[in-house]
Short mmCIF file of C-alpha atoms in Angstrom, two decimals:
data_model
loop_
_atom_site.label_atom_id
_atom_site.label_comp_id
_atom_site.label_asym_id
_atom_site.label_seq_id
_atom_site.Cartn_x
_atom_site.Cartn_y
_atom_site.Cartn_z
CA UNK A 1 0.02 0.09 -0.12
CA UNK A 2 2.81 2.41 1.10
CA UNK A 3 4.69 1.78 -2.10
CA UNK A 4 1.58 2.05 -4.62
CA UNK A 5 1.50 5.68 -2.60
CA UNK A 6 4.84 6.46 -3.43
CA UNK A 7 4.42 5.68 -7.07
CA UNK A 8 1.36 7.83 -7.29
CA UNK A 9 3.43 10.75 -6.07
CA UNK A 10 6.10 10.41 -8.09
CA UNK A 11 3.78 9.84 -10.97
CA UNK A 12 1.82 13.02 -10.02
CA UNK A 13 5.04 14.86 -9.52
CA UNK A 14 6.55 13.89 -12.77
CA UNK A 15 3.29 15.15 -14.42
CA UNK A 16 3.15 18.44 -12.93
CA UNK A 17 7.03 18.76 -13.44
CA UNK A 18 6.70 18.00 -17.09
CA UNK A 19 9.33 14.81 -16.47
CA UNK A 20 9.88 12.18 -18.86
CA UNK A 21 7.78 9.38 -17.15
CA UNK A 22 10.31 6.56 -18.17
CA UNK A 23 13.03 8.20 -16.43
CA UNK A 24 11.20 9.39 -13.23
CA UNK A 25 9.42 5.99 -12.70
CA UNK A 26 12.17 3.75 -14.05
CA UNK A 27 10.02 2.44 -16.76
CA UNK A 28 11.28 0.88 -19.85
CA UNK A 29 11.05 2.96 -23.24
CA UNK A 30 9.79 0.78 -26.11
CA UNK A 31 10.24 2.29 -29.85
CA UNK A 32 8.61 0.76 -32.70
CA UNK A 33 9.85 1.69 -36.12
CA UNK A 34 7.50 0.67 -38.43
CA UNK A 35 7.38 -3.10 -38.41
CA UNK A 36 11.41 -3.47 -38.93
CA UNK A 37 12.82 -2.55 -35.60
CA UNK A 38 12.14 -2.17 -31.84
CA UNK A 39 14.59 -0.46 -29.53
CA UNK A 40 13.80 -1.19 -25.86
CA UNK A 41 15.52 0.72 -23.30
CA UNK A 42 15.98 0.41 -19.53
CA UNK A 43 15.47 -3.37 -19.97
CA UNK A 44 16.67 -6.01 -17.34
CA UNK A 45 18.33 -8.52 -19.31
CA UNK A 46 17.18 -11.32 -22.04
CA UNK A 47 14.97 -14.28 -21.22
CA UNK A 48 14.60 -16.01 -24.22
CA UNK A 49 16.19 -15.37 -27.76
CA UNK A 50 15.13 -17.19 -30.63
CA UNK A 51 14.42 -16.32 -34.59
CA UNK A 52 10.34 -15.76 -33.95
CA UNK A 53 10.66 -14.81 -30.39
CA UNK A 54 12.41 -12.61 -28.36
CA UNK A 55 11.50 -12.06 -24.54
CA UNK A 56 13.12 -9.36 -22.75
CA UNK A 57 12.57 -8.59 -18.91
CA UNK A 58 11.94 -5.39 -17.81
CA UNK A 59 10.35 -3.53 -14.25
CA UNK A 60 6.78 -3.95 -15.62
CA UNK A 61 7.36 -7.52 -16.92
CA UNK A 62 8.02 -9.25 -19.81
CA UNK A 63 8.36 -7.78 -23.27
CA UNK A 64 7.55 -10.22 -26.02
CA UNK A 65 8.60 -9.32 -29.41
CA UNK A 66 6.95 -12.21 -32.01
CA UNK A 67 7.93 -12.00 -35.65
CA UNK A 68 10.32 -13.63 -38.20
CA UNK A 69 14.25 -13.45 -38.69
CA UNK A 70 14.93 -11.46 -35.34
CA UNK A 71 17.95 -10.72 -34.40
CA UNK A 72 19.54 -8.50 -31.97
CA UNK A 73 21.26 -5.96 -33.68
CA UNK A 74 22.57 -4.40 -30.48
CA UNK A 75 22.49 -4.97 -26.67
CA UNK A 76 23.76 -2.97 -24.09
CA UNK A 77 23.53 -2.92 -20.33
CA UNK A 78 20.48 -0.20 -21.03
CA UNK A 79 19.38 -0.70 -24.57
CA UNK A 80 18.14 -3.87 -27.13
CA UNK A 81 17.77 -3.27 -30.85
CA UNK A 82 15.61 -6.00 -32.72
CA UNK A 83 15.65 -5.94 -36.52
CA UNK A 84 13.45 -7.91 -38.16
CA UNK A 85 9.80 -8.42 -39.50
CA UNK A 86 7.98 -7.53 -36.36
CA UNK A 87 4.61 -9.16 -35.89
CA UNK A 88 3.60 -8.33 -32.29
CA UNK A 89 5.05 -6.80 -29.18
CA UNK A 90 3.25 -8.25 -26.13
CA UNK A 91 3.77 -6.85 -22.40
CA UNK A 92 3.21 -9.55 -20.10
CA UNK A 93 3.01 -8.13 -16.36
CA UNK B 1 24.68 4.06 -37.47
CA UNK B 2 27.49 4.63 -40.14
CA UNK B 3 29.67 6.57 -37.38
CA UNK B 4 29.64 3.19 -35.22
CA UNK B 5 30.28 1.03 -38.00
CA UNK B 6 33.25 3.00 -39.15
CA UNK B 7 34.48 3.18 -35.47
CA UNK B 8 34.21 -0.61 -35.09
CA UNK B 9 36.04 -1.16 -38.33
CA UNK B 10 38.87 1.04 -36.93
CA UNK B 11 38.97 -0.82 -33.63
CA UNK B 12 38.82 -4.48 -34.83
CA UNK B 13 36.23 -7.09 -33.89
CA UNK B 14 35.87 -10.73 -34.08
CA UNK B 15 32.75 -12.80 -35.15
CA UNK B 16 32.56 -15.86 -32.51
CA UNK B 17 30.14 -18.65 -32.84
CA UNK B 18 29.17 -19.92 -29.34
CA UNK B 19 27.91 -23.28 -28.93
CA UNK B 20 25.82 -24.46 -25.56
CA UNK B 21 22.36 -24.26 -23.97
CA UNK B 22 22.46 -21.30 -21.50
CA UNK B 23 23.11 -18.99 -24.33
CA UNK B 24 20.41 -16.28 -22.79
CA UNK B 25 22.42 -16.41 -19.63
CA UNK B 26 25.42 -16.16 -21.55
CA UNK B 27 24.02 -12.66 -23.37
CA UNK B 28 22.41 -11.59 -19.88
CA UNK B 29 26.08 -12.17 -18.15
CA UNK B 30 28.15 -10.32 -20.80
CA UNK B 31 25.74 -7.74 -20.27
CA UNK B 32 26.16 -6.91 -16.61
CA UNK B 33 29.92 -7.46 -17.24
CA UNK B 34 29.89 -4.65 -19.63
CA UNK B 35 30.65 -6.54 -23.01
CA UNK B 36 29.57 -4.72 -25.78
CA UNK B 37 27.93 -7.15 -28.47
CA UNK B 38 26.36 -7.00 -31.59
CA UNK B 39 24.72 -8.27 -34.59
CA UNK B 40 23.81 -11.31 -32.50
CA UNK B 41 22.38 -14.04 -34.60
CA UNK B 42 20.57 -17.11 -33.15
CA UNK B 43 21.34 -19.85 -36.02
CA UNK B 44 19.46 -22.66 -33.66
CA UNK B 45 18.50 -23.46 -30.13
CA UNK B 46 22.36 -24.27 -29.25
CA UNK B 47 24.21 -21.76 -31.46
CA UNK B 48 24.85 -18.11 -31.40
CA UNK B 49 26.84 -16.00 -33.45
CA UNK B 50 27.98 -12.61 -31.84
CA UNK B 51 30.29 -9.81 -32.67
CA UNK B 52 32.74 -8.50 -30.00
CA UNK B 53 35.53 -6.30 -29.75
CA UNK B 54 38.84 -7.70 -29.12
CA UNK B 55 38.86 -5.97 -25.76
CA UNK B 56 35.71 -7.50 -25.05
CA UNK B 57 36.99 -10.78 -26.27
CA UNK B 58 38.79 -12.17 -23.27
CA UNK B 59 36.08 -11.38 -20.91
CA UNK B 60 33.59 -13.34 -23.29
CA UNK B 61 35.54 -16.54 -23.22
CA UNK B 62 35.95 -16.17 -19.66
CA UNK B 63 32.26 -16.61 -19.50
CA UNK B 64 32.02 -19.10 -22.08
CA UNK B 65 34.42 -21.32 -20.32
CA UNK B 66 32.30 -20.84 -17.08
CA UNK B 67 28.98 -21.81 -18.36
CA UNK B 68 30.21 -24.60 -19.72
CA UNK B 69 29.80 -23.77 -23.54
CA UNK B 70 32.22 -23.96 -26.71
CA UNK B 71 33.25 -21.39 -28.89
CA UNK B 72 34.91 -20.78 -32.14
CA UNK B 73 36.15 -18.26 -33.76
CA UNK B 74 34.97 -17.38 -37.25
CA UNK B 75 36.58 -14.27 -38.41
CA UNK B 76 38.48 -11.38 -37.66
CA UNK B 77 37.70 -7.82 -39.17
CA UNK B 78 38.53 -4.48 -39.12
CA UNK B 79 41.82 -2.25 -39.45
CA UNK B 80 44.34 -3.70 -36.74
CA UNK B 81 43.97 -7.20 -37.79
CA UNK B 82 44.64 -6.11 -41.54
CA UNK B 83 47.82 -4.26 -40.33
CA UNK B 84 48.57 -7.40 -38.32
CA UNK B 85 48.34 -9.59 -41.64
CA UNK B 86 50.49 -6.93 -43.63
CA UNK B 87 53.00 -6.93 -41.07
CA UNK B 88 53.62 -10.64 -42.22
CA UNK B 89 53.81 -9.71 -45.56
CA UNK B 90 57.23 -7.92 -46.04
CA UNK B 91 58.04 -8.13 -49.71
CA UNK B 92 54.38 -6.61 -50.50
CA UNK B 93 55.06 -4.00 -47.72
CA UNK B 94 58.76 -2.99 -49.53
CA UNK B 95 56.83 -3.09 -52.88
CA UNK B 96 54.61 -0.42 -51.82
CA UNK B 97 57.13 1.94 -50.20
CA UNK B 98 59.11 1.43 -53.45
CA UNK B 99 56.16 2.47 -55.39
CA UNK B 100 55.24 5.89 -53.44
CA UNK B 101 59.34 6.33 -53.53
CA UNK B 102 58.96 5.89 -57.18
CA UNK B 103 56.27 8.34 -57.44
CA UNK B 104 58.06 11.07 -55.45
CA UNK B 105 61.08 10.39 -57.28
CA UNK B 106 59.65 11.05 -60.69
CA UNK B 107 57.42 13.85 -59.99
CA UNK B 108 60.77 15.82 -59.13
CA UNK B 109 61.49 16.30 -62.64
CA UNK B 110 60.35 17.89 -65.20
CA UNK B 111 59.35 15.89 -67.88
CA UNK B 112 57.70 18.51 -70.56
CA UNK B 113 57.85 21.48 -71.58
CA UNK B 114 55.18 23.59 -72.89
CA UNK B 115 55.43 26.61 -74.58
CA UNK B 116 52.16 28.60 -75.60
CA UNK B 117 51.28 31.99 -77.32
CA UNK B 118 54.19 31.83 -80.15
CA UNK B 119 53.23 33.58 -83.31
CA UNK B 120 56.26 34.72 -84.91
CA UNK B 121 59.01 32.72 -83.47
CA UNK B 122 59.28 28.86 -84.12
CA UNK B 123 58.70 26.86 -81.25
CA UNK B 124 61.90 24.61 -81.96
CA UNK B 125 63.86 28.04 -81.77
CA UNK B 126 62.90 28.35 -77.93
CA UNK B 127 63.32 25.00 -77.38
CA UNK B 128 66.66 25.00 -78.62
CA UNK B 129 67.83 28.09 -77.03
CA UNK B 130 66.13 26.75 -73.66
CA UNK B 131 68.31 23.22 -73.83
CA UNK B 132 71.31 24.80 -74.83
CA UNK B 133 71.10 26.81 -71.67
CA UNK B 134 70.46 23.60 -69.48
CA UNK B 135 66.91 23.53 -69.53
CA UNK B 136 65.42 20.71 -70.68
CA UNK B 137 62.94 17.71 -69.98
CA UNK B 138 64.16 15.29 -67.76
CA UNK B 139 65.96 17.56 -65.52
CA UNK B 140 65.46 17.93 -61.73
CA UNK B 141 62.62 20.37 -60.86
CA UNK B 142 64.95 22.15 -58.26
CA UNK B 143 67.56 23.07 -61.03
CA UNK B 144 64.91 25.02 -62.97
CA UNK B 145 63.89 28.68 -61.27
CA UNK B 146 61.02 30.28 -63.00
CA UNK B 147 62.48 33.69 -62.79
CA UNK B 148 65.99 32.45 -64.33
CA UNK B 149 64.18 30.89 -67.55
CA UNK B 150 62.15 34.34 -67.84
CA UNK B 151 65.36 36.57 -68.01
CA UNK B 152 67.05 33.89 -69.96
CA UNK B 153 64.25 33.95 -72.45
CA UNK B 154 63.81 37.80 -72.12
CA UNK B 155 67.42 38.15 -72.79
CA UNK B 156 67.78 36.44 -76.06
CA UNK B 157 64.61 37.26 -77.60
CA UNK B 158 63.93 40.96 -76.59
CA UNK B 159 60.68 41.45 -78.61
CA UNK B 160 59.15 38.92 -76.01
CA UNK B 161 56.55 41.60 -74.24
CA UNK B 162 55.30 38.99 -71.76
CA UNK B 163 56.83 35.82 -70.15
CA UNK B 164 55.10 33.72 -67.53
CA UNK B 165 56.78 30.42 -66.50
CA UNK B 166 55.12 28.00 -64.28
CA UNK B 167 55.82 24.65 -63.24
CA UNK B 168 52.66 22.88 -63.19
CA UNK B 169 53.30 19.08 -62.08
CA UNK B 170 56.04 17.79 -64.04
CA UNK B 171 55.45 20.20 -66.84
CA UNK B 172 57.20 23.67 -67.52
CA UNK B 173 54.30 25.67 -68.92
CA UNK B 174 55.94 29.10 -70.77
CA UNK B 175 53.21 31.48 -71.67
CA UNK B 176 54.91 34.02 -74.43
CA UNK B 177 53.39 37.30 -75.75
CA UNK B 178 55.20 38.70 -78.51
CA UNK B 179 55.45 42.38 -79.75
CA UNK B 180 54.81 42.63 -83.60
CA UNK B 181 58.14 41.92 -85.52
CA UNK B 182 59.91 44.15 -87.79
CA UNK B 183 60.14 42.46 -91.29
CA UNK B 184 63.68 42.21 -91.42
CA UNK B 185 64.22 40.06 -88.17
CA UNK B 186 61.47 37.72 -89.01
CA UNK B 187 63.22 34.42 -89.91
CA UNK B 188 62.46 33.12 -93.43
CA UNK B 189 63.09 29.87 -92.96
CA UNK B 190 59.99 28.89 -91.32
CA UNK B 191 56.76 28.16 -92.80
CA UNK B 192 54.19 30.75 -92.00
CA UNK B 193 50.38 31.82 -93.05
CA UNK B 194 49.20 35.37 -93.22
CA UNK B 195 46.00 35.34 -91.01
CA UNK B 196 43.28 38.34 -90.43
CA UNK B 197 44.00 40.36 -87.81
CA UNK B 198 40.65 41.93 -87.93
CA UNK B 199 37.01 41.41 -89.33
CA UNK B 200 36.76 43.48 -92.71
CA UNK B 201 36.19 43.55 -96.24
CA UNK B 202 38.96 42.84 -98.73
CA UNK B 203 40.24 45.75 -100.78
CA UNK B 204 43.40 44.36 -102.22
CA UNK B 205 45.41 41.09 -101.54
CA UNK B 206 49.40 41.02 -102.81
CA UNK B 207 50.87 37.79 -101.91
CA UNK B 208 54.49 38.00 -102.52
CA UNK B 209 54.81 34.38 -101.30
CA UNK B 210 51.95 31.65 -101.02
CA UNK B 211 48.72 31.11 -101.59
CA UNK B 212 46.18 34.35 -101.44
CA UNK B 213 43.09 32.45 -100.48
CA UNK B 214 40.87 35.29 -100.56
CA UNK B 215 39.75 37.79 -103.36
CA UNK B 216 38.92 41.66 -103.41
CA UNK B 217 35.29 42.14 -102.10
CA UNK B 218 35.07 39.33 -99.37
CA UNK B 219 34.61 39.45 -96.19
CA UNK B 220 37.04 37.71 -93.67
CA UNK B 221 36.63 37.16 -90.33
CA UNK B 222 39.58 37.55 -87.08
CA UNK B 223 41.70 34.61 -87.47
CA UNK B 224 40.82 33.97 -90.96
CA UNK B 225 43.72 32.68 -93.15
CA UNK B 226 44.67 35.03 -95.84
CA UNK B 227 47.75 33.75 -97.70
CA UNK B 228 48.35 30.26 -96.94
CA UNK B 229 51.84 28.80 -96.65
CA UNK B 230 50.41 25.39 -97.65
CA UNK B 231 51.27 24.89 -101.04
CA UNK B 232 50.31 21.81 -103.73
CA UNK B 233 53.36 20.72 -106.17
CA UNK B 234 52.15 19.74 -109.60
CA UNK B 235 52.06 16.01 -108.04
CA UNK B 236 49.47 17.13 -105.58
CA UNK B 237 52.04 17.10 -102.72
CA UNK B 238 51.74 19.76 -99.90
CA UNK B 239 54.96 21.91 -98.99
CA UNK B 240 55.30 24.56 -96.57
CA UNK B 241 56.64 28.11 -97.65
CA UNK B 242 57.17 31.27 -95.88
CA UNK B 243 53.96 33.26 -96.82
CA UNK B 244 54.17 37.06 -97.00
CA UNK B 245 52.15 39.80 -98.53
CA UNK B 246 50.00 42.27 -97.64
CA UNK B 247 46.19 42.29 -97.32
CA UNK B 248 44.21 45.41 -97.26
CA UNK B 249 40.43 45.36 -96.25
CA UNK B 250 38.16 47.85 -95.21
CA UNK B 251 37.29 47.59 -91.73
CA UNK B 252 34.20 49.02 -89.49
CA UNK B 253 34.47 50.96 -86.20
CA UNK B 254 31.11 51.63 -83.93
CA UNK B 255 30.55 53.27 -80.83
CA UNK B 256 27.27 54.17 -78.93
CA UNK B 257 26.81 56.53 -76.63
CA UNK B 258 23.81 57.44 -74.63
CA UNK B 259 22.26 60.14 -72.53
CA UNK B 260 19.30 61.26 -70.95
CA UNK B 261 17.65 64.52 -72.16
CA UNK B 262 15.97 65.14 -68.51
CA UNK B 263 18.40 65.16 -66.00
CA UNK B 264 17.74 64.04 -62.39
CA UNK B 265 19.74 66.66 -59.98
CA UNK B 266 19.60 65.88 -55.99
CA UNK B 267 19.66 68.54 -53.97
CA UNK B 268 19.81 68.64 -50.07
CA UNK B 269 17.26 71.21 -48.52
CA UNK B 270 19.08 71.58 -45.28
CA UNK B 271 16.09 69.29 -43.20
CA UNK B 272 17.77 66.69 -41.19
CA UNK B 273 15.77 63.64 -38.95
CA UNK B 274 17.94 61.67 -36.86
CA UNK B 275 17.62 58.84 -35.03
CA UNK B 276 19.41 56.77 -32.41
CA UNK B 277 20.54 53.03 -32.25
CA UNK B 278 22.44 50.70 -30.53
CA UNK B 279 25.01 48.22 -31.88
CA UNK B 280 26.29 45.04 -29.89
CA UNK B 281 29.08 43.41 -31.87
CA UNK B 282 28.04 43.53 -35.04
CA UNK B 283 24.34 43.33 -34.09
CA UNK B 284 22.24 46.30 -34.23
CA UNK B 285 19.37 47.54 -32.53
CA UNK B 286 17.39 50.30 -34.46
CA UNK B 287 14.80 52.17 -32.85
CA UNK B 288 12.30 52.51 -35.82
CA UNK B 289 10.23 55.77 -36.10
CA UNK B 290 8.73 57.05 -39.54
CA UNK B 291 11.17 58.97 -41.63
CA UNK B 292 9.02 62.40 -42.41
CA UNK B 293 10.80 62.63 -46.07
CA UNK B 294 9.78 61.19 -49.11
CA UNK B 295 13.45 61.52 -50.90
CA UNK B 296 16.35 60.99 -48.24
CA UNK B 297 19.83 59.85 -48.27
CA UNK B 298 20.84 57.81 -45.03
CA UNK B 299 23.97 58.69 -43.31
CA UNK B 300 25.29 56.09 -40.68
CA UNK B 301 27.76 57.84 -37.71
CA UNK B 302 29.02 55.38 -35.19
CA UNK B 303 30.76 55.77 -31.87
CA UNK B 304 31.51 53.86 -28.98
CA UNK B 305 30.06 54.68 -25.47
CA UNK B 306 32.80 53.42 -23.29
CA UNK B 307 35.82 54.45 -24.55
CA UNK B 308 38.56 52.82 -22.79
CA UNK B 309 41.85 52.04 -23.50
CA UNK B 310 42.10 48.98 -21.45
CA UNK B 311 39.12 46.99 -22.25
CA UNK B 312 37.31 47.33 -25.68
CA UNK B 313 33.62 46.55 -24.69
CA UNK B 314 31.93 46.33 -28.00
CA UNK B 315 28.97 48.37 -27.66
CA UNK B 316 28.38 51.21 -29.83
CA UNK B 317 25.95 54.27 -30.24
CA UNK B 318 24.72 54.68 -33.89
CA UNK B 319 23.26 57.97 -35.18
CA UNK B 320 21.22 57.66 -38.46
CA UNK B 321 20.88 60.70 -39.84
CA UNK B 322 18.49 61.20 -42.74
CA UNK B 323 18.83 64.54 -45.09
CA UNK B 324 15.99 65.33 -46.82
CA UNK B 325 17.03 65.74 -50.58
CA UNK B 326 14.77 67.71 -53.53
CA UNK B 327 14.99 66.07 -56.59
CA UNK B 328 15.34 68.43 -59.70
CA UNK B 329 14.97 67.42 -63.21
CA UNK B 330 17.46 69.54 -65.31
CA UNK B 331 16.33 69.72 -69.10
CA UNK B 332 19.25 69.48 -71.35
CA UNK B 333 19.56 71.18 -74.91
CA UNK B 334 19.24 68.31 -77.44
CA UNK B 335 21.61 69.96 -79.64
CA UNK B 336 23.91 70.20 -77.12
CA UNK B 337 23.66 66.42 -76.04
CA UNK B 338 24.10 65.18 -79.51
CA UNK B 339 27.32 66.75 -79.73
CA UNK B 340 28.77 65.99 -76.34
CA UNK B 341 27.63 62.36 -76.97
CA UNK B 342 29.30 62.28 -80.63
CA UNK B 343 32.32 63.25 -79.29
CA UNK B 344 32.86 60.48 -76.84
CA UNK B 345 31.85 58.09 -79.57
CA UNK B 346 34.51 59.41 -81.67
CA UNK B 347 37.21 59.27 -78.81
CA UNK B 348 36.01 56.02 -78.15
CA UNK B 349 36.64 54.69 -81.60
CA UNK B 350 40.43 56.80 -81.96
CA UNK B 351 41.39 54.56 -78.66
CA UNK B 352 41.06 51.38 -81.05
CA UNK B 353 42.26 52.97 -84.50
CA UNK B 354 45.70 52.05 -85.47
CA UNK B 355 48.13 54.78 -86.29
CA UNK B 356 48.68 54.12 -90.35
CA UNK B 357 44.76 53.84 -91.01
CA UNK B 358 42.93 55.78 -93.90
CA UNK B 359 39.70 56.53 -92.73
CA UNK B 360 37.34 56.55 -95.97
CA UNK B 361 34.01 57.35 -94.35
CA UNK B 362 32.20 58.30 -90.90
CA UNK B 363 28.56 58.35 -90.27
CA UNK B 364 26.86 59.94 -87.30
CA UNK B 365 23.46 58.82 -86.02
CA UNK B 366 21.19 60.35 -83.40
CA UNK B 367 17.94 58.41 -82.08
CA UNK B 368 15.44 59.93 -79.45
CA UNK B 369 14.13 57.31 -77.59
CA UNK B 370 12.18 59.15 -75.05
CA UNK B 371 14.20 60.67 -72.58
CA UNK B 372 17.51 58.93 -73.99
CA UNK B 373 19.62 60.25 -77.07
CA UNK B 374 21.54 57.32 -78.68
CA UNK B 375 24.44 58.37 -80.68
CA UNK B 376 26.32 55.88 -82.79
CA UNK B 377 29.24 56.55 -84.63
CA UNK B 378 30.28 54.59 -87.52
CA UNK B 379 33.61 54.54 -89.24
CA UNK B 380 35.14 52.74 -92.00
CA UNK B 381 38.79 52.58 -92.79
CA UNK B 382 41.57 50.68 -95.11
CA UNK B 383 44.01 49.50 -92.92
CA UNK B 384 46.58 46.61 -93.35
CA UNK B 385 45.04 43.47 -91.61
CA UNK B 386 47.70 40.69 -92.15
CA UNK B 387 49.37 39.36 -89.99
CA UNK B 388 52.37 36.47 -90.10
CA UNK B 389 52.03 33.59 -87.94
CA UNK B 390 54.00 30.49 -87.69
CA UNK B 391 52.76 26.94 -89.03
CA UNK B 392 53.06 24.85 -86.42
CA UNK B 393 51.23 22.49 -83.80
#
């Protein structure tokens, strides 16, 4: 309950000060470019890597990218760049 | 993205294939250990192909060992590896160095001498003279000085009015302008053409040597061959002679002068309007007010606000001064305008005329086009237009 309250305060504060939500609340930022590229910032590691499915852990749950010929173009501690034919991006929290 | 690719290429990178079961775990461990991986390709459920920098490779191999996977280095790419390979190929490096040296060595010589602008002097004569003074092709560039060559040529050929010598790469380019030679100085051994110096209508052709190509009454353009030095024998073979002769032609000179009848004269009325502005560095701020005059001239004065000698503060006060002017129209006498125009036009033509010219006709035309008087003066003259030019390459 207490934690929930702090989260609310944070959200309200960042809204009031027009701060970017993802930074203030430590949320992942997912950028999708057409159907060829998904860029995930602020992730928490890879769970599954396959040509059809890539599952990435994050603070809000698992981000599941489904498609074909998927490939991790770039992988850093803060950022993952996935390219390929993207069909679906799911967030499983 | 391109910048990153170039950077990776310069730093070098390794493509490595890893075989094992817990590959996702390996990737996560690489992340936490700050190993930068890119182009991660999943080949199948137990194989993955990644690119990694040589620095990260050691750390990655350690992780691979820890997780019990197997690795295989497929390719080493990038500049450091290429350099490494080149280092092993000593003869190739030596050949490359030799090639570079050869280029530098060969470009330190003059390989060709180009002479431009000669009309009366044969090129061979100039080249021969230069060679006898030690300036020829395949001489090192350092040993030839432009000024020396210029002086050398000026001393030998005193009728050269302009010489410019330039080293352009492996060429020595000599630009020459000649003054017309007196007839007795012309070397008659070389074949020449007589060409037209000006456009005109031929009135008389006297060909002392060579083949006259033009007839009386014919119109010739500048540069056209009038008397050719190339003659045909009875067997239809060409042989070259020193063409000579006089060609007279009627030439035409034209000059047009325009002048308005009603002239605008600007006069200050004495009324002045001022307005201030500030200038910081190069940017100015102007306090805009309407200027109460229809016709005016703008004068701008600048003065420094802080005139200290120690520091230069780039703050300036600007005064914009607008002086009212009155535009008066002065009507000139048409006849006097015509006369002054005519004089100006004739002066213009006289500048172009040579000394030994016989003027046969002069025509003056005035044309009034609205406010403007156009005066055209046409002078026709008979003069020699032939000019000897050496037949050469």
